[in-house]
mmCIF file of the C-alpha atoms, coordinates in Angstrom:
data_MODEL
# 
_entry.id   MODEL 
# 
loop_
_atom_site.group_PDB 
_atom_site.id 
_atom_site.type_symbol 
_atom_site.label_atom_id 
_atom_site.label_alt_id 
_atom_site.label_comp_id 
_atom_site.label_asym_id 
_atom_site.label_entity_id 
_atom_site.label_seq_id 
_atom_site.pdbx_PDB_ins_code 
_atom_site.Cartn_x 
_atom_site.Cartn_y 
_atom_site.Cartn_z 
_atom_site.occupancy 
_atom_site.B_iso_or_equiv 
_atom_site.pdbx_formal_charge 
_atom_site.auth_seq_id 
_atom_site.auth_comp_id 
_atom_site.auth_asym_id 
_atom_site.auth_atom_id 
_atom_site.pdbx_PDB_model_num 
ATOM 1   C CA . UNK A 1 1   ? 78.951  -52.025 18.494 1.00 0.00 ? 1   UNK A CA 1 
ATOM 2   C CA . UNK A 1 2   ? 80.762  -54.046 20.778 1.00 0.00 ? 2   UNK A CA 1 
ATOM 3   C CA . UNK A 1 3   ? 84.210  -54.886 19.523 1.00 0.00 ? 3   UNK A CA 1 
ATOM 4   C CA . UNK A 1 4   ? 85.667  -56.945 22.139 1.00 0.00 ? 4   UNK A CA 1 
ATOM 5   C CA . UNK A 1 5   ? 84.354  -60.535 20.626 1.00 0.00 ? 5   UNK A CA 1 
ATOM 6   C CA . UNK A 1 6   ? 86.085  -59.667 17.849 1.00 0.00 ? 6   UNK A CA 1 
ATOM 7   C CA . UNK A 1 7   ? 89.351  -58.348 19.697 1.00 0.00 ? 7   UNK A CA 1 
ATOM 8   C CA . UNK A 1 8   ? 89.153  -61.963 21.364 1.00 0.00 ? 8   UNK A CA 1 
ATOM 9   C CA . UNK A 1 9   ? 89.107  -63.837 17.723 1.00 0.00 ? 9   UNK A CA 1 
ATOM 10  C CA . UNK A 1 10  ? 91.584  -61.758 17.099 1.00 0.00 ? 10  UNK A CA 1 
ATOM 11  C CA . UNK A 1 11  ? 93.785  -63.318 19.271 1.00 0.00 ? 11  UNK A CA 1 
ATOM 12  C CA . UNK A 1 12  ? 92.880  -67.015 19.003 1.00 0.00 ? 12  UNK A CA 1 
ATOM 13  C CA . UNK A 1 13  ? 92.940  -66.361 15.433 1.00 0.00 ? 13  UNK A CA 1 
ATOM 14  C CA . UNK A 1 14  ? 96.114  -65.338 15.682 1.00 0.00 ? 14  UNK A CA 1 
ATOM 15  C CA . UNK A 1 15  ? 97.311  -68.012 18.093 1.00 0.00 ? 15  UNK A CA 1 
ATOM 16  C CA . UNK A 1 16  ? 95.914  -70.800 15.643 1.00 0.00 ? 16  UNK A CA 1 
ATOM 17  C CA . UNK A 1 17  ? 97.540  -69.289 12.940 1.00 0.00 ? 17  UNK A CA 1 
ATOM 18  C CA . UNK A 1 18  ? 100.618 -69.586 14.824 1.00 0.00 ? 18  UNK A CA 1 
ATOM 19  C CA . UNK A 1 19  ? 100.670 -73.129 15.618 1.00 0.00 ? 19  UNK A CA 1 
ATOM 20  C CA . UNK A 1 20  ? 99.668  -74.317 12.538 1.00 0.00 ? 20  UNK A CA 1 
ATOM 21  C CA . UNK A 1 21  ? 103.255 -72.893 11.636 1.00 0.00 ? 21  UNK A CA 1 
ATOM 22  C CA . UNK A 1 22  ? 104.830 -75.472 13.548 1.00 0.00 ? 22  UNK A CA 1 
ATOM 23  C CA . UNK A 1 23  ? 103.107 -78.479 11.186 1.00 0.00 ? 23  UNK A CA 1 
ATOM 24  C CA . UNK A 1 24  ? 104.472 -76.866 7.809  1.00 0.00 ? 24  UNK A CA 1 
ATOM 25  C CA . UNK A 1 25  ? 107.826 -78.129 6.851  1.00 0.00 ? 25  UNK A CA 1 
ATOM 26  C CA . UNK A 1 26  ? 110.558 -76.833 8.369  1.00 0.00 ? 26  UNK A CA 1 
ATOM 27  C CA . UNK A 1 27  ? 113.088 -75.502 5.751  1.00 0.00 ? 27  UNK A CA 1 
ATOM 28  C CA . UNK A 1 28  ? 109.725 -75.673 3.095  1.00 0.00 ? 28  UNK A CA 1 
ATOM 29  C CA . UNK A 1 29  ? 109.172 -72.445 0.826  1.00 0.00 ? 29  UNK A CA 1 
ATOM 30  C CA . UNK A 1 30  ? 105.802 -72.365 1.828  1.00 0.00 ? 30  UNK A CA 1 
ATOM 31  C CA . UNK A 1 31  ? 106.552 -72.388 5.468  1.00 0.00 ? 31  UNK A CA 1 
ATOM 32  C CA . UNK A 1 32  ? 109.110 -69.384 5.045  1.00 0.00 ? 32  UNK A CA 1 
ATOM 33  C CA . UNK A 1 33  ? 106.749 -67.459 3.786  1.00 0.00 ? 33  UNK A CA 1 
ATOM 34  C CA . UNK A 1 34  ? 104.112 -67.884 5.876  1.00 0.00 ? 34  UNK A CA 1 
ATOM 35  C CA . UNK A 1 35  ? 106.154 -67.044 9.114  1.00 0.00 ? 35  UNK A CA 1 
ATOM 36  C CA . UNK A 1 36  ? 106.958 -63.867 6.986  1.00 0.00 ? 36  UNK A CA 1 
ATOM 37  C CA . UNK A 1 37  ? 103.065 -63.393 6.737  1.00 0.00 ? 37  UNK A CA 1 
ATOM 38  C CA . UNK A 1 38  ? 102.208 -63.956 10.268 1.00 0.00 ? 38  UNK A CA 1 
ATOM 39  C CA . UNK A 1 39  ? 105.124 -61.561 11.443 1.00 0.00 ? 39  UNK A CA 1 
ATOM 40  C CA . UNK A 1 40  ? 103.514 -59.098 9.067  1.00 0.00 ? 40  UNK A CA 1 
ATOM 41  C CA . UNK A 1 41  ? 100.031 -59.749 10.386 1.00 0.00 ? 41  UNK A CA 1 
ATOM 42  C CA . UNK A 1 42  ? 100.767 -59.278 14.260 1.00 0.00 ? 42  UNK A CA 1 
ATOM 43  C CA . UNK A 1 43  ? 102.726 -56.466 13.196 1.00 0.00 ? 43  UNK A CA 1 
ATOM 44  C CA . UNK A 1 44  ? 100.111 -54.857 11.453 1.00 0.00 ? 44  UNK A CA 1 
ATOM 45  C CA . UNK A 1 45  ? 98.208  -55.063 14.500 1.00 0.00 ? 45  UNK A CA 1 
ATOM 46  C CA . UNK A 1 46  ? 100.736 -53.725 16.883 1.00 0.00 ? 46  UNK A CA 1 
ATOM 47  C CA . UNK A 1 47  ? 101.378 -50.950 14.378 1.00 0.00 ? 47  UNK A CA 1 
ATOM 48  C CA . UNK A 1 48  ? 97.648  -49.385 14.009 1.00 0.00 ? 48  UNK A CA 1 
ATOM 49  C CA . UNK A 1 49  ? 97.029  -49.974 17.778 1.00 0.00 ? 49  UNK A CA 1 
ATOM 50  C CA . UNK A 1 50  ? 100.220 -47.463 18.091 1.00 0.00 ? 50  UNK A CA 1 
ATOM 51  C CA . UNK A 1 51  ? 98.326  -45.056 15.935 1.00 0.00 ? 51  UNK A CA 1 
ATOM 52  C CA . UNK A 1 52  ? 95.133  -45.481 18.079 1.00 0.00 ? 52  UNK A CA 1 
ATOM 53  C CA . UNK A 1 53  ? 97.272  -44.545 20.804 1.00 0.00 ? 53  UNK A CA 1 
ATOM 54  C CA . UNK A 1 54  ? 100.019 -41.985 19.600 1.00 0.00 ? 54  UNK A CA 1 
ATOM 55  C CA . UNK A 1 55  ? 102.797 -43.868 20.824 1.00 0.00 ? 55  UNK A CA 1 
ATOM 56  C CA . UNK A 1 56  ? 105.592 -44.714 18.507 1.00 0.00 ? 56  UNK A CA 1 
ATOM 57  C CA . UNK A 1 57  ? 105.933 -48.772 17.032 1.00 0.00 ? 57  UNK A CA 1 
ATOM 58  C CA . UNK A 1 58  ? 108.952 -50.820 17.721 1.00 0.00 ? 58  UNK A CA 1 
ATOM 59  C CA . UNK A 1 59  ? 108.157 -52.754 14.851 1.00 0.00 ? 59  UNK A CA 1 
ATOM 60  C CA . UNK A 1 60  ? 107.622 -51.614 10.937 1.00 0.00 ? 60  UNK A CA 1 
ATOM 61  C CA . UNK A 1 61  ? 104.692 -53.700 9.480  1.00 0.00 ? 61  UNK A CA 1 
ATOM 62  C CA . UNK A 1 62  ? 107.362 -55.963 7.772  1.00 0.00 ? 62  UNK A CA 1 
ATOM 63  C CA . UNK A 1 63  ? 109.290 -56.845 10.325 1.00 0.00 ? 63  UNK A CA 1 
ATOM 64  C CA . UNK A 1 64  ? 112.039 -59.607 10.335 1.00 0.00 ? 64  UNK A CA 1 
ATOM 65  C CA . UNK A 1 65  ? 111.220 -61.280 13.816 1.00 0.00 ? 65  UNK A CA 1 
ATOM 66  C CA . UNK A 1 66  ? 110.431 -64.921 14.327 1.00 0.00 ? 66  UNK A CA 1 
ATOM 67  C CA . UNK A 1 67  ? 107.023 -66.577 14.797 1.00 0.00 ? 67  UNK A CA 1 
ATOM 68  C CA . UNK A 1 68  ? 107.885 -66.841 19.164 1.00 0.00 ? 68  UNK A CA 1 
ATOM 69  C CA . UNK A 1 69  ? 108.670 -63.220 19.016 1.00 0.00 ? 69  UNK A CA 1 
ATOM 70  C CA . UNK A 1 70  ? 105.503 -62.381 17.156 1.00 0.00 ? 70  UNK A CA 1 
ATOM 71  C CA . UNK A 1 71  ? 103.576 -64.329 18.722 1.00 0.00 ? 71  UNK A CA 1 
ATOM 72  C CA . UNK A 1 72  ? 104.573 -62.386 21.799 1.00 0.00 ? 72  UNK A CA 1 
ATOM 73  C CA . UNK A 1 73  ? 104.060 -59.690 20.253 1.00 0.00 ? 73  UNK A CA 1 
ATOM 74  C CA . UNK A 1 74  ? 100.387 -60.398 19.094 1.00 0.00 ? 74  UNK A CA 1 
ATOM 75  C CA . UNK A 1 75  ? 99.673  -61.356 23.124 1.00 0.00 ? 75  UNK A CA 1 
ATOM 76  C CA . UNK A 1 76  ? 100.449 -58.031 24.356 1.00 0.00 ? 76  UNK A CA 1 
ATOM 77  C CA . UNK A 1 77  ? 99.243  -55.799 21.441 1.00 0.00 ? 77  UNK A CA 1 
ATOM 78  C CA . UNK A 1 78  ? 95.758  -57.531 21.906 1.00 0.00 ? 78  UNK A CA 1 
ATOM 79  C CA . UNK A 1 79  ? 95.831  -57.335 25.626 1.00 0.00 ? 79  UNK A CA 1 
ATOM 80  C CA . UNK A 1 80  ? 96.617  -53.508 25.103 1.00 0.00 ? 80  UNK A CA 1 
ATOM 81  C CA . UNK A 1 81  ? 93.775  -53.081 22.391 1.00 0.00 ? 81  UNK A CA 1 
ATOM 82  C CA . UNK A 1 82  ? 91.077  -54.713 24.259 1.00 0.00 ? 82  UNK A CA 1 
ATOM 83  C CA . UNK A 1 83  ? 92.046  -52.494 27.431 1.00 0.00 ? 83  UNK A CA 1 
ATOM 84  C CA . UNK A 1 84  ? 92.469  -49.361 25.117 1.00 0.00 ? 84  UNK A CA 1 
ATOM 85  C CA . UNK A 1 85  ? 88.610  -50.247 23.793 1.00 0.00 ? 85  UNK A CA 1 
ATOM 86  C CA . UNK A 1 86  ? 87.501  -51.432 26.916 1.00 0.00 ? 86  UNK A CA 1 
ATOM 87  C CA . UNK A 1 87  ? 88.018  -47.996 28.959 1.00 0.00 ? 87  UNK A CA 1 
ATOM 88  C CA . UNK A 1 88  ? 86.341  -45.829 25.435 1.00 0.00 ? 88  UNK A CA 1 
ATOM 89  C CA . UNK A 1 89  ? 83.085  -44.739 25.352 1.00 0.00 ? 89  UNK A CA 1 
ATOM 90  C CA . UNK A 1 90  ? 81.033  -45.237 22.404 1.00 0.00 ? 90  UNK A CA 1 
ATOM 91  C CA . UNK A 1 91  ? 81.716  -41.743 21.463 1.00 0.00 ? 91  UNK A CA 1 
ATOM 92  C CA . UNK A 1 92  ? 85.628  -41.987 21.712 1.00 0.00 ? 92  UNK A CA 1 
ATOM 93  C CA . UNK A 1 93  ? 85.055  -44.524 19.545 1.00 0.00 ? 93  UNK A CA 1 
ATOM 94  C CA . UNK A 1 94  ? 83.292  -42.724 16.985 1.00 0.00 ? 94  UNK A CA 1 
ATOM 95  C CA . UNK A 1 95  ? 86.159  -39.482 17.429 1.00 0.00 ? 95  UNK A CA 1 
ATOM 96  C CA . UNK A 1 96  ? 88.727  -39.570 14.592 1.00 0.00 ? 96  UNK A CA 1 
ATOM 97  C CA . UNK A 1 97  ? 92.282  -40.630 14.759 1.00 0.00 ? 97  UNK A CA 1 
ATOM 98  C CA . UNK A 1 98  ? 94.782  -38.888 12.588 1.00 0.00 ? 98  UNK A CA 1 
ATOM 99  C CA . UNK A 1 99  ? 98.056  -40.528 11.595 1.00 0.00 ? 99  UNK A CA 1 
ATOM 100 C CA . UNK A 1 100 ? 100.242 -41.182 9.096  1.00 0.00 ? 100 UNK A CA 1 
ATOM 101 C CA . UNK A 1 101 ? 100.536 -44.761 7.162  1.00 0.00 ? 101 UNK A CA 1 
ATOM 102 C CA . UNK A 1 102 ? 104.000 -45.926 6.617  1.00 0.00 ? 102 UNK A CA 1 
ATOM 103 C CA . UNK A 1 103 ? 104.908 -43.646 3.366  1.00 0.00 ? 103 UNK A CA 1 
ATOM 104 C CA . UNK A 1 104 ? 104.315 -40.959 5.117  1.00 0.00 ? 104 UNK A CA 1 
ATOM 105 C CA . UNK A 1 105 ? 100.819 -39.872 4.331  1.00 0.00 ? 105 UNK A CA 1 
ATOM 106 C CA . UNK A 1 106 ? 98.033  -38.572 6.635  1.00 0.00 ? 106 UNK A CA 1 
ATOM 107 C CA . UNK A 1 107 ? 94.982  -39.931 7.419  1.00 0.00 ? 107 UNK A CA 1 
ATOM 108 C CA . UNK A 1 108 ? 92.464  -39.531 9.008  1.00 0.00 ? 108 UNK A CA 1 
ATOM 109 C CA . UNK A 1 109 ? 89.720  -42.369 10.506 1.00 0.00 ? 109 UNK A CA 1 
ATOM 110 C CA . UNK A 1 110 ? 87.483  -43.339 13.516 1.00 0.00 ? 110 UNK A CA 1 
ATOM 111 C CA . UNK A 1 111 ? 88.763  -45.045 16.410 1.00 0.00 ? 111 UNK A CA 1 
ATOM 112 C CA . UNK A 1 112 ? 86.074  -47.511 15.934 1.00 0.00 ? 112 UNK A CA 1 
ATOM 113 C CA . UNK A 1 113 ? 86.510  -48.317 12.082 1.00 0.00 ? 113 UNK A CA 1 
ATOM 114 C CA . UNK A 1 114 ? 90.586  -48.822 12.425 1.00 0.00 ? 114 UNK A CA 1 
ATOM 115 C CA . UNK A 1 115 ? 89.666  -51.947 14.917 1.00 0.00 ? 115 UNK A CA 1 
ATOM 116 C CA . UNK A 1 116 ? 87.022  -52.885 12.344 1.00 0.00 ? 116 UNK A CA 1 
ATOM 117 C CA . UNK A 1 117 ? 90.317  -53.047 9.806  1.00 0.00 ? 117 UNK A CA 1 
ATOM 118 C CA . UNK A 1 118 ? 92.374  -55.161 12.303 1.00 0.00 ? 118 UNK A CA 1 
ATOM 119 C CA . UNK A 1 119 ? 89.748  -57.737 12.400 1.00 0.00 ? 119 UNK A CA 1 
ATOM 120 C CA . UNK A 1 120 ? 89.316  -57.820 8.471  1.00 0.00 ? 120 UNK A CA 1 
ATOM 121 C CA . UNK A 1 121 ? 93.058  -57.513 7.689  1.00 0.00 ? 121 UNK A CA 1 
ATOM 122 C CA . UNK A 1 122 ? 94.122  -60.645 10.200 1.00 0.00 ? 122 UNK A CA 1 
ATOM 123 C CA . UNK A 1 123 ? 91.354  -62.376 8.667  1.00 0.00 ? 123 UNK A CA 1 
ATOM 124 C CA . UNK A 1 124 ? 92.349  -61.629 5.013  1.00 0.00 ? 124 UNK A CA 1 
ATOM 125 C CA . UNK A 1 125 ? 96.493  -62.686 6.066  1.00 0.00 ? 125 UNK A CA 1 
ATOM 126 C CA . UNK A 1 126 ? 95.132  -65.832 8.257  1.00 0.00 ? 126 UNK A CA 1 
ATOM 127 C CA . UNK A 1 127 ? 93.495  -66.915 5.101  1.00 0.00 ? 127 UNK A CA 1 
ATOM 128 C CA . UNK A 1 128 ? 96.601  -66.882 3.167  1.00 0.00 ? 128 UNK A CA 1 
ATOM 129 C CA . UNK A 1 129 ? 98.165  -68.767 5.852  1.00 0.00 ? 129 UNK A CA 1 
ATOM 130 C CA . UNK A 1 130 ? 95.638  -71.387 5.237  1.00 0.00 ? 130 UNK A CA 1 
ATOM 131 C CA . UNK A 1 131 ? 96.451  -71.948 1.549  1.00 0.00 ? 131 UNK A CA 1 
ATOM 132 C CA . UNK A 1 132 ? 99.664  -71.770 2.591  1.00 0.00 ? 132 UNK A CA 1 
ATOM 133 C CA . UNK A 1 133 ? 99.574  -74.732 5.018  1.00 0.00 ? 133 UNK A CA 1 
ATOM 134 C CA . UNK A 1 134 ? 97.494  -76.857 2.947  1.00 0.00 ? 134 UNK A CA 1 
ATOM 135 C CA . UNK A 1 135 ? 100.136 -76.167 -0.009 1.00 0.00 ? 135 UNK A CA 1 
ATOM 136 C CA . UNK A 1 136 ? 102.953 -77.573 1.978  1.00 0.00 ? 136 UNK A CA 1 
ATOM 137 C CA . UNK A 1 137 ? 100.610 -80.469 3.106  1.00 0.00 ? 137 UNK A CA 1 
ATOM 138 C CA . UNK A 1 138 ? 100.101 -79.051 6.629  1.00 0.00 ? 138 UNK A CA 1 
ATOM 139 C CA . UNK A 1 139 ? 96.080  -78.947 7.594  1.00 0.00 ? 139 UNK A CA 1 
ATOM 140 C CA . UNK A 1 140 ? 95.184  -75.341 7.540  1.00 0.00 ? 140 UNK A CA 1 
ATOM 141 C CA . UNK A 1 141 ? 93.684  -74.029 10.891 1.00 0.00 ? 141 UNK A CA 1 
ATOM 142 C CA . UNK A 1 142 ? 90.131  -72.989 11.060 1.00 0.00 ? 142 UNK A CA 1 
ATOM 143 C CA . UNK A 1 143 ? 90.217  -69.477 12.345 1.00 0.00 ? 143 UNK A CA 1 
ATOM 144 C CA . UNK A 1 144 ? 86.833  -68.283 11.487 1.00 0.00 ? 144 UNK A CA 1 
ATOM 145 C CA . UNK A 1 145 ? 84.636  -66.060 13.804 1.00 0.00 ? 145 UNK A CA 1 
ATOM 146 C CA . UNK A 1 146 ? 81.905  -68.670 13.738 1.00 0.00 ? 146 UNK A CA 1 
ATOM 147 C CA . UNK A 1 147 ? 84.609  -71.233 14.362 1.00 0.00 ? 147 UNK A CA 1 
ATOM 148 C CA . UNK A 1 148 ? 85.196  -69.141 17.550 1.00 0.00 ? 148 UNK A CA 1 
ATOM 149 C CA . UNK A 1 149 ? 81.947  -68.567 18.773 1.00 0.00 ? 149 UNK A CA 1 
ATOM 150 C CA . UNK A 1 150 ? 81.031  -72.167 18.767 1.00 0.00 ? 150 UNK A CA 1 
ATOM 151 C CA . UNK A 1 151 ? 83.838  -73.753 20.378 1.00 0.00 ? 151 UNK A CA 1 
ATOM 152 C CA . UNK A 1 152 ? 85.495  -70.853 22.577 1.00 0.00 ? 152 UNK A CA 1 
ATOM 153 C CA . UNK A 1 153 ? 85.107  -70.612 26.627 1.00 0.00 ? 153 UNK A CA 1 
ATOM 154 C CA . UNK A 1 154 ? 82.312  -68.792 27.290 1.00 0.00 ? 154 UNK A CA 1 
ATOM 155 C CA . UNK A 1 155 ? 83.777  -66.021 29.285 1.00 0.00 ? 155 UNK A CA 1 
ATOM 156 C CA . UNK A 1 156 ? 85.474  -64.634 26.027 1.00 0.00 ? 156 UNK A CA 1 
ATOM 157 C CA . UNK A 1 157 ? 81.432  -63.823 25.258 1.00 0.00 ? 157 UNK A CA 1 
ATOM 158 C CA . UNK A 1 158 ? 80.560  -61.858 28.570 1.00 0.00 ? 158 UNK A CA 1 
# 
């Protein structure tokens, strides 16, 4: 499986999700909480790459850092992850990853399937973002995959 297309949604996803901050209300309930979201959802992302890797997170996943700071963040965790999955082999992939969530408990999970849960999980948070936007009277971005595919530069496909 190659998970780089969806590394690359991952991060115009993420960068849509972003800007469509900037149209909510500033001040607005609904706009509060969905830069509390998005912080969570980059977050998330920098935190299980650190467990792909072994190397300790700066962030918790619920941290209180502002949408240019994540948004930072979300750049270089996605530039690490499609580097880290660029230089695995299909069967590093497949290996599996212990770690432990953030209570404390040990897992344990292929290389290949946490990825496969950073894709789904910013995809279940950007939705939420949507309602969010529309709810404050913002227009929600479009951030699906197919929404990707058909209107990204064609190098992201290679």
């Amino acid at each position: 499986m190659n998970l780089i297309p969806l590394l690359h949604h991952m991060a115009w996803a993420d960068d849509a999700a972003r800007r469509q901050l900037a149209d909510m209300p500033v001040g607005s309930a609904e706009r509060a909480r969905a830069e509390r979201i998005y912080a969570h959802l980059v977050a998330a992302e920098h935190v299980w790459f650190s467990r792909l890797t072994g190397v300790a997170a700066r962030h918790g996943v619920w941290p209180e850092i502002d949408p240019d700071e994540a948004a930072a963040l979300s750049t270089d965790t996605v530039a690490a992850l499609v580097t880290w999955v660029e230089s695995r082999s299909p069967d590093e992939l497949e290996r599996p990853i212990v770690y432990r969530n953030s209570a404390g408990t040990v897992f344990e999970n292929r290389a290949i399937d946490v990825v496969l849960h950073l894709a789904m999980h910013g995809a279940y948070h950007r939705g939420q973002l949507a309602l969010l936007a529309r709810s404050s009277g913002a227009e929600p971005a479009s951030t699906d995959f197919i929404a990707w595919l058909r209107g990204a530069p064609a190098p992201m496909h290679e």
